[in-house]
Short mmCIF file of C-alpha atoms in Angstrom, two decimals:
data_model
loop_
_atom_site.label_atom_id
_atom_site.label_comp_id
_atom_site.label_asym_id
_atom_site.label_seq_id
_atom_site.Cartn_x
_atom_site.Cartn_y
_atom_site.Cartn_z
CA MET E 111 157.59 50.06 -12.47
CA THR E 112 157.76 53.29 -14.48
CA ARG E 113 154.57 53.89 -16.42
CA VAL E 114 155.15 55.02 -19.95
CA LEU E 115 152.71 56.34 -22.57
CA ILE E 116 154.08 56.22 -26.01
CA THR E 117 152.11 57.72 -29.03
CA GLY E 118 152.31 57.73 -32.83
CA PHE E 119 150.36 59.24 -35.57
CA ALA E 120 147.96 57.81 -38.13
CA PRO E 121 149.19 57.96 -41.73
CA PHE E 122 148.77 61.37 -43.46
CA ASP E 123 149.43 63.09 -46.79
CA GLY E 124 148.36 60.01 -48.78
CA ARG E 125 150.75 57.68 -47.18
CA ARG E 126 149.74 54.12 -46.23
CA VAL E 127 151.73 53.82 -43.00
CA ASN E 128 153.20 56.09 -40.48
CA PRO E 129 156.51 54.82 -38.95
CA SER E 130 155.85 56.64 -35.67
CA TRP E 131 152.94 54.41 -35.03
CA GLN E 132 154.65 51.31 -36.18
CA ALA E 133 157.62 51.98 -33.78
CA ALA E 134 155.25 52.95 -30.88
CA SER E 135 153.39 49.62 -31.35
CA LEU E 136 156.56 47.61 -31.47
CA VAL E 137 157.90 49.23 -28.11
CA ALA E 138 154.55 48.70 -26.37
CA ALA E 139 154.38 45.09 -27.54
CA GLU E 140 157.88 44.39 -26.16
CA PRO E 141 158.73 46.98 -23.51
CA PRO E 142 162.13 47.25 -21.80
CA ALA E 143 162.48 45.71 -18.39
CA GLY E 144 161.20 47.78 -15.59
CA LEU E 145 158.91 49.83 -17.69
CA THR E 146 155.18 49.27 -18.45
CA VAL E 147 154.28 50.78 -21.88
CA THR E 148 150.93 51.82 -23.22
CA ALA E 149 150.62 52.94 -26.88
CA ALA E 150 148.08 55.35 -28.25
CA LYS E 151 147.46 56.26 -31.85
CA LEU E 152 146.78 59.98 -32.34
CA PRO E 153 144.84 61.44 -35.32
CA CYS E 154 146.89 63.67 -37.61
CA VAL E 155 144.44 66.46 -36.95
CA PHE E 156 144.92 69.90 -35.36
CA GLY E 157 143.05 70.08 -32.11
CA GLY E 158 141.88 66.54 -32.12
CA SER E 159 145.44 65.22 -31.66
CA ILE E 160 145.81 67.04 -28.42
CA ASP E 161 142.37 65.99 -27.16
CA ALA E 162 143.35 62.40 -27.85
CA LEU E 163 146.64 62.80 -26.10
CA GLY E 164 144.94 64.26 -23.08
CA ALA E 165 142.53 61.36 -22.92
CA ALA E 166 145.34 58.80 -23.23
CA ILE E 167 147.31 60.51 -20.39
CA HIS E 168 144.07 60.54 -18.17
CA ALA E 169 143.55 56.83 -18.96
CA SER E 170 147.09 55.49 -18.29
CA SER E 171 148.44 57.97 -15.68
CA PRO E 172 152.00 57.71 -17.01
CA ASP E 173 155.17 58.84 -15.42
CA LEU E 174 156.70 59.46 -18.77
CA VAL E 175 155.04 60.45 -22.08
CA LEU E 176 157.03 59.97 -25.37
CA CYS E 177 155.22 61.32 -28.48
CA LEU E 178 156.51 60.25 -31.87
CA GLY E 179 156.01 61.68 -35.28
CA GLN E 180 157.27 61.20 -38.83
CA ALA E 181 160.02 63.35 -40.27
CA GLY E 182 160.51 62.21 -43.82
CA GLY E 183 163.96 63.17 -45.05
CA ARG E 184 165.79 63.13 -41.73
CA PRO E 185 168.42 60.45 -41.58
CA GLY E 186 168.01 59.48 -37.95
CA VAL E 187 165.89 59.63 -34.91
CA THR E 188 165.69 63.19 -33.68
CA VAL E 189 164.89 64.23 -30.05
CA GLU E 190 163.09 67.58 -30.07
CA ARG E 191 164.26 70.14 -27.67
CA VAL E 192 161.17 72.50 -27.92
CA GLY E 193 157.64 72.89 -29.15
CA ILE E 194 156.49 76.38 -30.21
CA ASN E 195 153.10 77.95 -29.97
CA VAL E 196 152.30 78.27 -33.63
CA ASP E 197 150.30 76.27 -36.26
CA ASP E 198 151.42 76.99 -39.83
CA ALA E 199 150.34 74.20 -42.07
CA ARG E 200 152.01 73.72 -45.52
CA ILE E 201 149.48 70.92 -46.24
CA PRO E 202 146.05 70.08 -44.84
CA ASP E 203 145.74 67.74 -41.94
CA ASN E 204 143.60 64.56 -42.18
CA ALA E 205 140.40 66.59 -41.50
CA GLY E 206 141.25 69.18 -44.10
CA ASN E 207 142.34 71.90 -41.64
CA GLN E 208 145.19 74.14 -42.77
CA PRO E 209 145.80 76.78 -40.12
CA VAL E 210 148.24 79.59 -40.82
CA ASP E 211 149.94 81.54 -38.14
CA GLU E 212 147.54 80.49 -35.49
CA PRO E 213 148.50 79.63 -31.92
CA VAL E 214 148.34 76.02 -30.55
CA VAL E 215 147.00 77.44 -27.31
CA PRO E 216 145.72 81.05 -27.41
CA GLY E 217 147.39 83.06 -24.63
CA GLY E 218 149.88 80.22 -23.91
CA PRO E 219 153.68 80.74 -23.54
CA ALA E 220 155.72 81.09 -26.66
CA ALA E 221 157.29 77.56 -26.22
CA TYR E 222 157.65 74.61 -23.96
CA PHE E 223 160.97 72.79 -23.57
CA SER E 224 161.00 69.01 -23.27
CA THR E 225 161.16 67.69 -19.80
CA LEU E 226 163.18 64.69 -20.86
CA PRO E 227 167.01 64.71 -20.82
CA VAL E 228 167.29 65.25 -24.58
CA LYS E 229 171.10 64.89 -24.94
CA ALA E 230 171.14 61.81 -22.68
CA CYS E 231 168.44 60.39 -24.91
CA VAL E 232 170.38 60.99 -28.10
CA ALA E 233 173.41 59.32 -26.50
CA ALA E 234 171.30 56.28 -25.51
CA LEU E 235 169.99 55.89 -29.12
CA ARG E 236 173.58 56.16 -30.54
CA ALA E 237 174.82 53.59 -27.96
CA ALA E 238 171.97 51.26 -29.26
CA GLY E 239 173.39 51.64 -32.78
CA VAL E 240 170.65 54.09 -33.99
CA PRO E 241 171.62 57.33 -35.74
CA ALA E 242 170.30 60.18 -33.65
CA ALA E 243 170.57 63.90 -33.09
CA VAL E 244 169.08 66.71 -31.07
CA SER E 245 166.49 68.77 -33.06
CA ASN E 246 165.72 72.40 -32.32
CA THR E 247 162.54 72.44 -34.46
CA ALA E 248 159.63 70.21 -34.61
CA GLY E 249 158.23 72.07 -37.60
CA THR E 250 154.84 73.81 -37.60
CA PHE E 251 152.56 70.95 -38.59
CA VAL E 252 150.62 68.61 -36.31
CA CYS E 253 153.90 67.12 -34.76
CA ASN E 254 154.85 70.58 -33.29
CA HIS E 255 151.24 70.94 -32.38
CA VAL E 256 151.40 67.81 -30.23
CA ALA E 257 154.89 68.60 -28.88
CA TYR E 258 153.65 72.00 -27.74
CA GLY E 259 150.31 70.52 -26.56
CA LEU E 260 152.14 67.86 -24.41
CA GLY E 261 154.16 70.65 -22.74
CA HIS E 262 150.98 72.55 -21.96
CA LEU E 263 149.19 69.48 -20.65
CA ILE E 264 152.14 68.65 -18.33
CA ALA E 265 152.32 72.32 -17.20
CA THR E 266 148.64 72.72 -16.56
CA GLU E 267 147.11 69.22 -15.83
CA PHE E 268 149.66 66.59 -15.27
CA PRO E 269 152.61 68.02 -13.29
CA HIS E 270 153.59 64.64 -12.09
CA ALA E 271 154.53 63.49 -15.67
CA ARG E 272 157.62 64.18 -17.81
CA GLY E 273 157.63 64.19 -21.44
CA GLY E 274 158.86 65.12 -24.94
CA PHE E 275 158.65 64.58 -28.61
CA VAL E 276 160.74 62.46 -30.97
CA HIS E 277 160.73 62.38 -34.76
CA VAL E 278 161.59 59.17 -36.68
CA PRO E 279 162.54 58.85 -40.30
CA TRP E 280 160.59 57.26 -43.12
CA ALA E 281 160.25 53.54 -43.11
CA PRO E 282 162.00 51.79 -46.14
CA GLU E 283 158.54 50.90 -47.67
CA GLN E 284 157.83 54.62 -47.91
CA VAL E 285 160.86 55.32 -50.02
CA THR E 286 160.09 54.18 -53.42
CA ASP E 287 163.03 55.74 -55.35
CA GLY E 288 165.66 54.55 -52.85
CA THR E 289 167.24 58.11 -52.60
CA ALA E 290 165.83 59.30 -49.26
CA PRO E 291 167.09 58.10 -45.87
CA ALA E 292 165.01 55.49 -44.10
CA LEU E 293 165.13 53.23 -41.01
CA GLU E 294 163.25 50.04 -40.25
CA PRO E 295 160.65 50.55 -37.54
CA THR E 296 162.25 47.64 -35.74
CA THR E 297 165.48 49.51 -35.54
CA VAL E 298 163.77 52.63 -34.42
CA ALA E 299 161.95 50.67 -31.77
CA HIS E 300 165.18 49.16 -30.52
CA GLY E 301 166.59 52.60 -29.99
CA LEU E 302 163.47 54.01 -28.37
CA ARG E 303 163.69 51.22 -25.68
CA ALA E 304 167.15 52.43 -24.73
CA LEU E 305 165.90 56.06 -24.85
CA LEU E 306 163.07 55.23 -22.47
CA LEU E 307 165.33 53.45 -19.92
CA THR E 308 167.60 56.53 -19.94
CA ALA E 309 164.65 58.97 -19.69
CA ALA E 310 163.23 57.01 -16.78
CA GLY E 311 166.38 57.20 -14.82
CA THR E 312 167.62 60.65 -15.66
CA PRO E 313 165.78 63.89 -14.75
CA ALA E 314 166.12 66.62 -17.25
CA GLU E 315 168.09 68.80 -14.94
CA HIS E 316 170.69 66.04 -14.88
CA ASP E 317 171.04 65.93 -18.75
CA LEU E 318 174.53 65.46 -20.30
CA LYS E 319 176.48 68.66 -20.68
CA VAL E 320 177.69 68.12 -24.19
CA SER E 321 177.52 70.09 -27.35
CA GLU E 322 174.69 69.07 -29.74
CA GLY E 323 174.14 72.61 -31.11
CA THR E 324 173.96 73.66 -34.80
CA THR E 325 175.20 76.75 -36.60
CA HIS E 326 171.88 77.12 -38.65
#
């Protein structure tokens, strides 16, 4: 059995829910065959989120770590290619922190690439009927903070694990005017189960060699 840790965030910026945690909970409650899945909710707080992630990895000793975050406005599930070593917050986190141009890890490398097969994961999501794409930016808020922090934890403390970050769209209940794209958390969870099965069986170095790049 492949052990999986899946994380989502607490609500932030005045929202009542966070679809990343909704989807993570659904996957953990009904994991795909062959995987054992533990879910952990991370605080939307600089620093504290990485501390909570490290504690969850220590507790569950996973083979795979999939961290989820909310990306309101994106039309599908986006598999992040890279986390960068910078915090630059447009809004405060849930503890009132608003770092500007500060490193996630002082002295750390400029970036960490996902150790999941990002293109194969996108293909698995699409095959499951879920709109998906590769993303080359996780932003500079707490999502990127965790994406980079996960890479640093794997590089320095948990070399046996592989992991990456995925953004999910708003849930329909968050879109009050009906104009922004949204996906039901159940739909997201369905796609994530397919993603996890693919990630479990595909090393990053055996990723699909297909174009998923962008011009800007």
